[in-house]
Amino acid sequence: MKHFRTYLSVIVLIASMTLISCSKDDDEAVNVKPSENIMTTLLQEPTWTQTTASAVSWELGYVFSTSSTGKITKLSCKMPEPGSYTVSLWDQTTKTLLRQKTLEQSTPEKFVESGIDEFLVEKDKKYVISINTVVGGSAKKFFTISNANTNIFPIARGSILVQSSVYKAIATPKFPDGGAETGRMYGFADFTFIPD
């Protein structure tokens, strides 16, 4: 009988530890926030009109900030023609390059993405994501989106706020400080943001 009580105590102890462990795992799973991709989200909405622009040498992107701290884990793009496109993440104030990735667009008109060394994002700080339209010395076509409103900015989805489009006429990746646009987004560069 003594052995049975000891055995029963061990079983109760193991069951209790398992329940506590499962409860903790469930709590952690509930607190995990989903990743966000602003351009991918916008393109799923029916209010946007997508067009394809002629092949021109541009660095195209947009200024964005986030309403919480977090991290960027991937860069992505969607272009109308196949090619190896360079997507860049910049500090908007200092124009410093923060991350850069060359992405192979083998299937036109589908997003392609790739992981990067995680970049920690500061709340309310302005960043720029951009893509260069020149591949192997040749300019490629690119996408734009607009809607019935003349000024589409600012655009907020989830934790991400897009403030304006930016561009620069150039054949190599460089900070796009040639101008800003409020009525249209140019070039479909995107990123994966995971809020804290």
mmCIF file with all atom_site columns, C-alpha atoms in Angstrom:
data_model
loop_
_atom_site.group_PDB
_atom_site.id
_atom_site.type_symbol
_atom_site.label_atom_id
_atom_site.label_alt_id
_atom_site.label_comp_id
_atom_site.label_asym_id
_atom_site.label_entity_id
_atom_site.label_seq_id
_atom_site.pdbx_PDB_ins_code
_atom_site.Cartn_x
_atom_site.Cartn_y
_atom_site.Cartn_z
_atom_site.occupancy
_atom_site.B_iso_or_equiv
_atom_site.pdbx_formal_charge
_atom_site.auth_seq_id
_atom_site.auth_comp_id
_atom_site.auth_asym_id
_atom_site.auth_atom_id
_atom_site.pdbx_PDB_model_num
ATOM 1   C CA . MET A 1 1   ? 0.000   0.000  0.000   1.00 0.00 ? 1   MET A CA 1
ATOM 2   C CA . LYS A 1 2   ? 2.878   2.369  0.818   1.00 0.00 ? 2   LYS A CA 1
ATOM 3   C CA . HIS A 1 3   ? 4.344   1.794  -2.645  1.00 0.00 ? 3   HIS A CA 1
ATOM 4   C CA . PHE A 1 4   ? 0.953   2.442  -4.241  1.00 0.00 ? 4   PHE A CA 1
ATOM 5   C CA . ARG A 1 5   ? 0.607   5.834  -2.457  1.00 0.00 ? 5   ARG A CA 1
ATOM 6   C CA . THR A 1 6   ? 4.133   6.808  -3.532  1.00 0.00 ? 6   THR A CA 1
ATOM 7   C CA . TYR A 1 7   ? 3.368   5.738  -7.082  1.00 0.00 ? 7   TYR A CA 1
ATOM 8   C CA . LEU A 1 8   ? 0.080   7.674  -7.043  1.00 0.00 ? 8   LEU A CA 1
ATOM 9   C CA . SER A 1 9   ? 1.847   10.791 -5.686  1.00 0.00 ? 9   SER A CA 1
ATOM 10  C CA . VAL A 1 10  ? 4.399   10.652 -8.490  1.00 0.00 ? 10  VAL A CA 1
ATOM 11  C CA . ILE A 1 11  ? 1.625   10.362 -11.107 1.00 0.00 ? 11  ILE A CA 1
ATOM 12  C CA . VAL A 1 12  ? -0.266  13.336 -9.619  1.00 0.00 ? 12  VAL A CA 1
ATOM 13  C CA . LEU A 1 13  ? 2.963   15.383 -9.533  1.00 0.00 ? 13  LEU A CA 1
ATOM 14  C CA . ILE A 1 14  ? 3.768   14.612 -13.196 1.00 0.00 ? 14  ILE A CA 1
ATOM 15  C CA . ALA A 1 15  ? 0.191   15.395 -14.279 1.00 0.00 ? 15  ALA A CA 1
ATOM 16  C CA . SER A 1 16  ? 0.285   18.726 -12.408 1.00 0.00 ? 16  SER A CA 1
ATOM 17  C CA . MET A 1 17  ? 3.605   19.698 -13.999 1.00 0.00 ? 17  MET A CA 1
ATOM 18  C CA . THR A 1 18  ? 2.252   18.807 -17.444 1.00 0.00 ? 18  THR A CA 1
ATOM 19  C CA . LEU A 1 19  ? -0.853  20.953 -16.942 1.00 0.00 ? 19  LEU A CA 1
ATOM 20  C CA . ILE A 1 20  ? 1.233   23.906 -15.728 1.00 0.00 ? 20  ILE A CA 1
ATOM 21  C CA . SER A 1 21  ? 3.580   23.538 -18.703 1.00 0.00 ? 21  SER A CA 1
ATOM 22  C CA . CYS A 1 22  ? 0.692   23.339 -21.191 1.00 0.00 ? 22  CYS A CA 1
ATOM 23  C CA . SER A 1 23  ? -0.987  26.343 -19.611 1.00 0.00 ? 23  SER A CA 1
ATOM 24  C CA . LYS A 1 24  ? 2.220   28.366 -19.898 1.00 0.00 ? 24  LYS A CA 1
ATOM 25  C CA . ASP A 1 25  ? 2.674   27.336 -23.567 1.00 0.00 ? 25  ASP A CA 1
ATOM 26  C CA . ASP A 1 26  ? -0.947  28.284 -24.319 1.00 0.00 ? 26  ASP A CA 1
ATOM 27  C CA . ASP A 1 27  ? -0.462  31.716 -22.695 1.00 0.00 ? 27  ASP A CA 1
ATOM 28  C CA . GLU A 1 28  ? 2.684   32.340 -24.743 1.00 0.00 ? 28  GLU A CA 1
ATOM 29  C CA . ALA A 1 29  ? 0.914   31.298 -27.956 1.00 0.00 ? 29  ALA A CA 1
ATOM 30  C CA . VAL A 1 30  ? -1.914  33.750 -27.247 1.00 0.00 ? 30  VAL A CA 1
ATOM 31  C CA . ASN A 1 31  ? 0.599   36.611 -26.811 1.00 0.00 ? 31  ASN A CA 1
ATOM 32  C CA . VAL A 1 32  ? 2.327   36.019 -30.168 1.00 0.00 ? 32  VAL A CA 1
ATOM 33  C CA . LYS A 1 33  ? 1.377   38.813 -32.565 1.00 0.00 ? 33  LYS A CA 1
ATOM 34  C CA . PRO A 1 34  ? 0.923   38.017 -36.268 1.00 0.00 ? 34  PRO A CA 1
ATOM 35  C CA . SER A 1 35  ? 3.361   39.376 -38.823 1.00 0.00 ? 35  SER A CA 1
ATOM 36  C CA . GLU A 1 36  ? 2.320   42.337 -40.975 1.00 0.00 ? 36  GLU A CA 1
ATOM 37  C CA . ASN A 1 37  ? 3.022   43.104 -44.660 1.00 0.00 ? 37  ASN A CA 1
ATOM 38  C CA . ILE A 1 38  ? 1.577   46.475 -45.693 1.00 0.00 ? 38  ILE A CA 1
ATOM 39  C CA . MET A 1 39  ? 1.869   46.210 -49.494 1.00 0.00 ? 39  MET A CA 1
ATOM 40  C CA . THR A 1 40  ? 0.573   42.639 -49.561 1.00 0.00 ? 40  THR A CA 1
ATOM 41  C CA . THR A 1 41  ? -2.382  43.739 -47.425 1.00 0.00 ? 41  THR A CA 1
ATOM 42  C CA . LEU A 1 42  ? -3.186  46.732 -49.637 1.00 0.00 ? 42  LEU A CA 1
ATOM 43  C CA . LEU A 1 43  ? -3.128  44.643 -52.810 1.00 0.00 ? 43  LEU A CA 1
ATOM 44  C CA . GLN A 1 44  ? -5.777  42.329 -51.359 1.00 0.00 ? 44  GLN A CA 1
ATOM 45  C CA . GLU A 1 45  ? -8.215  45.222 -50.975 1.00 0.00 ? 45  GLU A CA 1
ATOM 46  C CA . PRO A 1 46  ? -10.630 45.815 -53.889 1.00 0.00 ? 46  PRO A CA 1
ATOM 47  C CA . THR A 1 47  ? -10.474 49.638 -53.753 1.00 0.00 ? 47  THR A CA 1
ATOM 48  C CA . TRP A 1 48  ? -7.030  49.852 -55.355 1.00 0.00 ? 48  TRP A CA 1
ATOM 49  C CA . THR A 1 49  ? -6.323  50.174 -59.061 1.00 0.00 ? 49  THR A CA 1
ATOM 50  C CA . GLN A 1 50  ? -3.108  48.468 -60.150 1.00 0.00 ? 50  GLN A CA 1
ATOM 51  C CA . THR A 1 51  ? -1.350  49.559 -63.347 1.00 0.00 ? 51  THR A CA 1
ATOM 52  C CA . THR A 1 52  ? 1.901   48.619 -65.033 1.00 0.00 ? 52  THR A CA 1
ATOM 53  C CA . ALA A 1 53  ? 4.272   51.452 -65.886 1.00 0.00 ? 53  ALA A CA 1
ATOM 54  C CA . SER A 1 54  ? 6.811   51.559 -68.724 1.00 0.00 ? 54  SER A CA 1
ATOM 55  C CA . ALA A 1 55  ? 10.382  50.407 -68.180 1.00 0.00 ? 55  ALA A CA 1
ATOM 56  C CA . VAL A 1 56  ? 12.367  53.280 -66.643 1.00 0.00 ? 56  VAL A CA 1
ATOM 57  C CA . SER A 1 57  ? 15.429  53.408 -64.361 1.00 0.00 ? 57  SER A CA 1
ATOM 58  C CA . TRP A 1 58  ? 14.070  54.228 -60.892 1.00 0.00 ? 58  TRP A CA 1
ATOM 59  C CA . GLU A 1 59  ? 14.551  53.633 -57.197 1.00 0.00 ? 59  GLU A CA 1
ATOM 60  C CA . LEU A 1 60  ? 10.928  53.440 -55.988 1.00 0.00 ? 60  LEU A CA 1
ATOM 61  C CA . GLY A 1 61  ? 9.539   53.086 -52.494 1.00 0.00 ? 61  GLY A CA 1
ATOM 62  C CA . TYR A 1 62  ? 7.636   54.583 -49.601 1.00 0.00 ? 62  TYR A CA 1
ATOM 63  C CA . VAL A 1 63  ? 8.186   56.190 -46.212 1.00 0.00 ? 63  VAL A CA 1
ATOM 64  C CA . PHE A 1 64  ? 6.695   54.283 -43.286 1.00 0.00 ? 64  PHE A CA 1
ATOM 65  C CA . SER A 1 65  ? 6.673   54.133 -39.511 1.00 0.00 ? 65  SER A CA 1
ATOM 66  C CA . THR A 1 66  ? 5.169   51.743 -36.974 1.00 0.00 ? 66  THR A CA 1
ATOM 67  C CA . SER A 1 67  ? 2.962   52.354 -33.950 1.00 0.00 ? 67  SER A CA 1
ATOM 68  C CA . SER A 1 68  ? 4.941   49.852 -31.862 1.00 0.00 ? 68  SER A CA 1
ATOM 69  C CA . THR A 1 69  ? 8.452   48.542 -31.577 1.00 0.00 ? 69  THR A CA 1
ATOM 70  C CA . GLY A 1 70  ? 9.179   45.259 -33.297 1.00 0.00 ? 70  GLY A CA 1
ATOM 71  C CA . LYS A 1 71  ? 11.395  43.706 -35.925 1.00 0.00 ? 71  LYS A CA 1
ATOM 72  C CA . ILE A 1 72  ? 11.611  43.358 -39.687 1.00 0.00 ? 72  ILE A CA 1
ATOM 73  C CA . THR A 1 73  ? 12.509  39.785 -40.602 1.00 0.00 ? 73  THR A CA 1
ATOM 74  C CA . LYS A 1 74  ? 12.010  39.624 -44.396 1.00 0.00 ? 74  LYS A CA 1
ATOM 75  C CA . LEU A 1 75  ? 12.143  41.805 -47.498 1.00 0.00 ? 75  LEU A CA 1
ATOM 76  C CA . SER A 1 76  ? 9.942   41.092 -50.515 1.00 0.00 ? 76  SER A CA 1
ATOM 77  C CA . CYS A 1 77  ? 8.849   42.417 -53.907 1.00 0.00 ? 77  CYS A CA 1
ATOM 78  C CA . LYS A 1 78  ? 6.381   41.904 -56.720 1.00 0.00 ? 78  LYS A CA 1
ATOM 79  C CA . MET A 1 79  ? 7.382   43.013 -60.217 1.00 0.00 ? 79  MET A CA 1
ATOM 80  C CA . PRO A 1 80  ? 5.768   42.517 -63.646 1.00 0.00 ? 80  PRO A CA 1
ATOM 81  C CA . GLU A 1 81  ? 8.897   41.076 -65.286 1.00 0.00 ? 81  GLU A CA 1
ATOM 82  C CA . PRO A 1 82  ? 11.358  38.367 -64.212 1.00 0.00 ? 82  PRO A CA 1
ATOM 83  C CA . GLY A 1 83  ? 14.742  39.460 -62.891 1.00 0.00 ? 83  GLY A CA 1
ATOM 84  C CA . SER A 1 84  ? 16.995  39.913 -59.859 1.00 0.00 ? 84  SER A CA 1
ATOM 85  C CA . TYR A 1 85  ? 15.705  43.004 -58.054 1.00 0.00 ? 85  TYR A CA 1
ATOM 86  C CA . THR A 1 86  ? 17.420  44.819 -55.197 1.00 0.00 ? 86  THR A CA 1
ATOM 87  C CA . VAL A 1 87  ? 15.170  45.749 -52.268 1.00 0.00 ? 87  VAL A CA 1
ATOM 88  C CA . SER A 1 88  ? 16.593  48.165 -49.689 1.00 0.00 ? 88  SER A CA 1
ATOM 89  C CA . LEU A 1 89  ? 15.602  49.309 -46.198 1.00 0.00 ? 89  LEU A CA 1
ATOM 90  C CA . TRP A 1 90  ? 16.773  52.824 -45.245 1.00 0.00 ? 90  TRP A CA 1
ATOM 91  C CA . ASP A 1 91  ? 16.745  55.203 -42.300 1.00 0.00 ? 91  ASP A CA 1
ATOM 92  C CA . GLN A 1 92  ? 14.659  58.111 -43.625 1.00 0.00 ? 92  GLN A CA 1
ATOM 93  C CA . THR A 1 93  ? 16.403  60.806 -41.556 1.00 0.00 ? 93  THR A CA 1
ATOM 94  C CA . THR A 1 94  ? 20.045  59.840 -42.123 1.00 0.00 ? 94  THR A CA 1
ATOM 95  C CA . LYS A 1 95  ? 19.505  58.136 -45.528 1.00 0.00 ? 95  LYS A CA 1
ATOM 96  C CA . THR A 1 96  ? 21.604  55.244 -44.187 1.00 0.00 ? 96  THR A CA 1
ATOM 97  C CA . LEU A 1 97  ? 21.196  51.799 -45.738 1.00 0.00 ? 97  LEU A CA 1
ATOM 98  C CA . LEU A 1 98  ? 20.007  49.414 -43.005 1.00 0.00 ? 98  LEU A CA 1
ATOM 99  C CA . ARG A 1 99  ? 19.370  46.158 -44.895 1.00 0.00 ? 99  ARG A CA 1
ATOM 100 C CA . GLN A 1 100 ? 19.461  45.097 -48.536 1.00 0.00 ? 100 GLN A CA 1
ATOM 101 C CA . LYS A 1 101 ? 18.506  41.941 -50.386 1.00 0.00 ? 101 LYS A CA 1
ATOM 102 C CA . THR A 1 102 ? 18.565  40.825 -54.010 1.00 0.00 ? 102 THR A CA 1
ATOM 103 C CA . LEU A 1 103 ? 15.404  38.886 -54.796 1.00 0.00 ? 103 LEU A CA 1
ATOM 104 C CA . GLU A 1 104 ? 14.931  36.648 -57.820 1.00 0.00 ? 104 GLU A CA 1
ATOM 105 C CA . GLN A 1 105 ? 11.550  37.305 -59.426 1.00 0.00 ? 105 GLN A CA 1
ATOM 106 C CA . SER A 1 106 ? 11.235  34.143 -61.525 1.00 0.00 ? 106 SER A CA 1
ATOM 107 C CA . THR A 1 107 ? 7.428   34.213 -61.760 1.00 0.00 ? 107 THR A CA 1
ATOM 108 C CA . PRO A 1 108 ? 6.064   37.613 -62.796 1.00 0.00 ? 108 PRO A CA 1
ATOM 109 C CA . GLU A 1 109 ? 3.389   39.293 -60.716 1.00 0.00 ? 109 GLU A CA 1
ATOM 110 C CA . LYS A 1 110 ? 3.877   37.161 -57.582 1.00 0.00 ? 110 LYS A CA 1
ATOM 111 C CA . PHE A 1 111 ? 5.498   38.271 -54.344 1.00 0.00 ? 111 PHE A CA 1
ATOM 112 C CA . VAL A 1 112 ? 8.886   36.760 -53.647 1.00 0.00 ? 112 VAL A CA 1
ATOM 113 C CA . GLU A 1 113 ? 10.478  37.159 -50.212 1.00 0.00 ? 113 GLU A CA 1
ATOM 114 C CA . SER A 1 114 ? 13.667  36.334 -48.375 1.00 0.00 ? 114 SER A CA 1
ATOM 115 C CA . GLY A 1 115 ? 14.771  36.453 -44.764 1.00 0.00 ? 115 GLY A CA 1
ATOM 116 C CA . ILE A 1 116 ? 17.247  39.062 -43.542 1.00 0.00 ? 116 ILE A CA 1
ATOM 117 C CA . ASP A 1 117 ? 19.201  39.573 -40.332 1.00 0.00 ? 117 ASP A CA 1
ATOM 118 C CA . GLU A 1 118 ? 16.450  40.846 -38.042 1.00 0.00 ? 118 GLU A CA 1
ATOM 119 C CA . PHE A 1 119 ? 16.222  44.609 -37.899 1.00 0.00 ? 119 PHE A CA 1
ATOM 120 C CA . LEU A 1 120 ? 14.841  46.177 -34.704 1.00 0.00 ? 120 LEU A CA 1
ATOM 121 C CA . VAL A 1 121 ? 12.296  48.872 -35.498 1.00 0.00 ? 121 VAL A CA 1
ATOM 122 C CA . GLU A 1 122 ? 11.755  51.899 -33.265 1.00 0.00 ? 122 GLU A CA 1
ATOM 123 C CA . LYS A 1 123 ? 8.204   53.097 -32.663 1.00 0.00 ? 123 LYS A CA 1
ATOM 124 C CA . ASP A 1 124 ? 7.234   56.209 -34.710 1.00 0.00 ? 124 ASP A CA 1
ATOM 125 C CA . LYS A 1 125 ? 10.659  56.414 -36.430 1.00 0.00 ? 125 LYS A CA 1
ATOM 126 C CA . LYS A 1 126 ? 10.532  56.923 -40.203 1.00 0.00 ? 126 LYS A CA 1
ATOM 127 C CA . TYR A 1 127 ? 12.033  54.331 -42.544 1.00 0.00 ? 127 TYR A CA 1
ATOM 128 C CA . VAL A 1 128 ? 12.003  53.840 -46.317 1.00 0.00 ? 128 VAL A CA 1
ATOM 129 C CA . ILE A 1 129 ? 11.610  50.579 -48.223 1.00 0.00 ? 129 ILE A CA 1
ATOM 130 C CA . SER A 1 130 ? 12.535  50.724 -51.912 1.00 0.00 ? 130 SER A CA 1
ATOM 131 C CA . ILE A 1 131 ? 13.238  48.676 -55.011 1.00 0.00 ? 131 ILE A CA 1
ATOM 132 C CA . ASN A 1 132 ? 15.443  49.442 -58.015 1.00 0.00 ? 132 ASN A CA 1
ATOM 133 C CA . THR A 1 133 ? 13.883  48.762 -61.428 1.00 0.00 ? 133 THR A CA 1
ATOM 134 C CA . VAL A 1 134 ? 17.156  48.060 -63.263 1.00 0.00 ? 134 VAL A CA 1
ATOM 135 C CA . VAL A 1 135 ? 18.246  44.439 -63.697 1.00 0.00 ? 135 VAL A CA 1
ATOM 136 C CA . GLY A 1 136 ? 21.498  43.569 -65.473 1.00 0.00 ? 136 GLY A CA 1
ATOM 137 C CA . GLY A 1 137 ? 21.731  47.065 -66.946 1.00 0.00 ? 137 GLY A CA 1
ATOM 138 C CA . SER A 1 138 ? 18.187  47.021 -68.369 1.00 0.00 ? 138 SER A CA 1
ATOM 139 C CA . ALA A 1 139 ? 15.256  48.981 -66.962 1.00 0.00 ? 139 ALA A CA 1
ATOM 140 C CA . LYS A 1 140 ? 12.170  46.899 -66.180 1.00 0.00 ? 140 LYS A CA 1
ATOM 141 C CA . LYS A 1 141 ? 8.479   47.702 -65.965 1.00 0.00 ? 141 LYS A CA 1
ATOM 142 C CA . PHE A 1 142 ? 6.995   48.298 -62.512 1.00 0.00 ? 142 PHE A CA 1
ATOM 143 C CA . PHE A 1 143 ? 3.606   48.408 -60.807 1.00 0.00 ? 143 PHE A CA 1
ATOM 144 C CA . THR A 1 144 ? 1.715   51.346 -59.334 1.00 0.00 ? 144 THR A CA 1
ATOM 145 C CA . ILE A 1 145 ? -1.453  51.499 -57.260 1.00 0.00 ? 145 ILE A CA 1
ATOM 146 C CA . SER A 1 146 ? -3.955  54.276 -56.700 1.00 0.00 ? 146 SER A CA 1
ATOM 147 C CA . ASN A 1 147 ? -7.628  54.596 -55.845 1.00 0.00 ? 147 ASN A CA 1
ATOM 148 C CA . ALA A 1 148 ? -10.452 57.061 -56.415 1.00 0.00 ? 148 ALA A CA 1
ATOM 149 C CA . ASN A 1 149 ? -9.015  59.479 -53.850 1.00 0.00 ? 149 ASN A CA 1
ATOM 150 C CA . THR A 1 150 ? -6.502  62.009 -55.136 1.00 0.00 ? 150 THR A CA 1
ATOM 151 C CA . ASN A 1 151 ? -4.323  61.777 -52.028 1.00 0.00 ? 151 ASN A CA 1
ATOM 152 C CA . ILE A 1 152 ? -4.031  58.245 -50.693 1.00 0.00 ? 152 ILE A CA 1
ATOM 153 C CA . PHE A 1 153 ? -1.601  59.005 -47.862 1.00 0.00 ? 153 PHE A CA 1
ATOM 154 C CA . PRO A 1 154 ? -1.347  58.465 -45.019 1.00 0.00 ? 154 PRO A CA 1
ATOM 155 C CA . ILE A 1 155 ? -2.341  54.783 -45.194 1.00 0.00 ? 155 ILE A CA 1
ATOM 156 C CA . ALA A 1 156 ? -2.478  52.752 -41.970 1.00 0.00 ? 156 ALA A CA 1
ATOM 157 C CA . ARG A 1 157 ? -2.934  49.008 -41.755 1.00 0.00 ? 157 ARG A CA 1
ATOM 158 C CA . GLY A 1 158 ? -2.247  47.194 -38.502 1.00 0.00 ? 158 GLY A CA 1
ATOM 159 C CA . SER A 1 159 ? 0.836   48.704 -36.849 1.00 0.00 ? 159 SER A CA 1
ATOM 160 C CA . ILE A 1 160 ? 2.218   50.199 -40.097 1.00 0.00 ? 160 ILE A CA 1
ATOM 161 C CA . LEU A 1 161 ? 1.651   53.753 -41.325 1.00 0.00 ? 161 LEU A CA 1
ATOM 162 C CA . VAL A 1 162 ? 2.729   54.680 -44.881 1.00 0.00 ? 162 VAL A CA 1
ATOM 163 C CA . GLN A 1 163 ? 3.261   58.430 -45.239 1.00 0.00 ? 163 GLN A CA 1
ATOM 164 C CA . SER A 1 164 ? 4.220   58.952 -48.897 1.00 0.00 ? 164 SER A CA 1
ATOM 165 C CA . SER A 1 165 ? 5.784   57.397 -51.956 1.00 0.00 ? 165 SER A CA 1
ATOM 166 C CA . VAL A 1 166 ? 9.368   58.364 -52.757 1.00 0.00 ? 166 VAL A CA 1
ATOM 167 C CA . TYR A 1 167 ? 11.466  57.949 -55.890 1.00 0.00 ? 167 TYR A CA 1
ATOM 168 C CA . LYS A 1 168 ? 14.735  58.807 -57.604 1.00 0.00 ? 168 LYS A CA 1
ATOM 169 C CA . ALA A 1 169 ? 15.685  58.455 -61.291 1.00 0.00 ? 169 ALA A CA 1
ATOM 170 C CA . ILE A 1 170 ? 18.761  56.215 -60.989 1.00 0.00 ? 170 ILE A CA 1
ATOM 171 C CA . ALA A 1 171 ? 19.991  52.873 -62.339 1.00 0.00 ? 171 ALA A CA 1
ATOM 172 C CA . THR A 1 172 ? 21.590  51.593 -59.111 1.00 0.00 ? 172 THR A CA 1
ATOM 173 C CA . PRO A 1 173 ? 20.180  51.261 -55.589 1.00 0.00 ? 173 PRO A CA 1
ATOM 174 C CA . LYS A 1 174 ? 20.412  54.617 -53.827 1.00 0.00 ? 174 LYS A CA 1
ATOM 175 C CA . PHE A 1 175 ? 18.287  56.440 -51.258 1.00 0.00 ? 175 PHE A CA 1
ATOM 176 C CA . PRO A 1 176 ? 15.171  57.644 -53.163 1.00 0.00 ? 176 PRO A CA 1
ATOM 177 C CA . ASP A 1 177 ? 15.271  61.376 -52.426 1.00 0.00 ? 177 ASP A CA 1
ATOM 178 C CA . GLY A 1 178 ? 14.356  62.641 -55.898 1.00 0.00 ? 178 GLY A CA 1
ATOM 179 C CA . GLY A 1 179 ? 10.768  63.435 -54.975 1.00 0.00 ? 179 GLY A CA 1
ATOM 180 C CA . ALA A 1 180 ? 7.651   62.372 -53.083 1.00 0.00 ? 180 ALA A CA 1
ATOM 181 C CA . GLU A 1 181 ? 4.133   61.489 -54.217 1.00 0.00 ? 181 GLU A CA 1
ATOM 182 C CA . THR A 1 182 ? 0.847   61.512 -52.329 1.00 0.00 ? 182 THR A CA 1
ATOM 183 C CA . GLY A 1 183 ? -1.550  60.131 -54.940 1.00 0.00 ? 183 GLY A CA 1
ATOM 184 C CA . ARG A 1 184 ? 0.054   56.849 -55.963 1.00 0.00 ? 184 ARG A CA 1
ATOM 185 C CA . MET A 1 185 ? 2.422   54.122 -54.720 1.00 0.00 ? 185 MET A CA 1
ATOM 186 C CA . TYR A 1 186 ? 5.220   53.046 -57.055 1.00 0.00 ? 186 TYR A CA 1
ATOM 187 C CA . GLY A 1 187 ? 7.051   49.746 -57.105 1.00 0.00 ? 187 GLY A CA 1
ATOM 188 C CA . PHE A 1 188 ? 5.904   46.885 -54.930 1.00 0.00 ? 188 PHE A CA 1
ATOM 189 C CA . ALA A 1 189 ? 8.633   46.475 -52.330 1.00 0.00 ? 189 ALA A CA 1
ATOM 190 C CA . ASP A 1 190 ? 7.413   45.064 -49.017 1.00 0.00 ? 190 ASP A CA 1
ATOM 191 C CA . PHE A 1 191 ? 8.691   43.819 -45.673 1.00 0.00 ? 191 PHE A CA 1
ATOM 192 C CA . THR A 1 192 ? 7.559   41.520 -42.879 1.00 0.00 ? 192 THR A CA 1
ATOM 193 C CA . PHE A 1 193 ? 7.091   43.362 -39.582 1.00 0.00 ? 193 PHE A CA 1
ATOM 194 C CA . ILE A 1 194 ? 6.512   41.526 -36.298 1.00 0.00 ? 194 ILE A CA 1
ATOM 195 C CA . PRO A 1 195 ? 5.310   43.892 -33.551 1.00 0.00 ? 195 PRO A CA 1
ATOM 196 C CA . ASP A 1 196 ? 6.455   43.385 -29.958 1.00 0.00 ? 196 ASP A CA 1
#
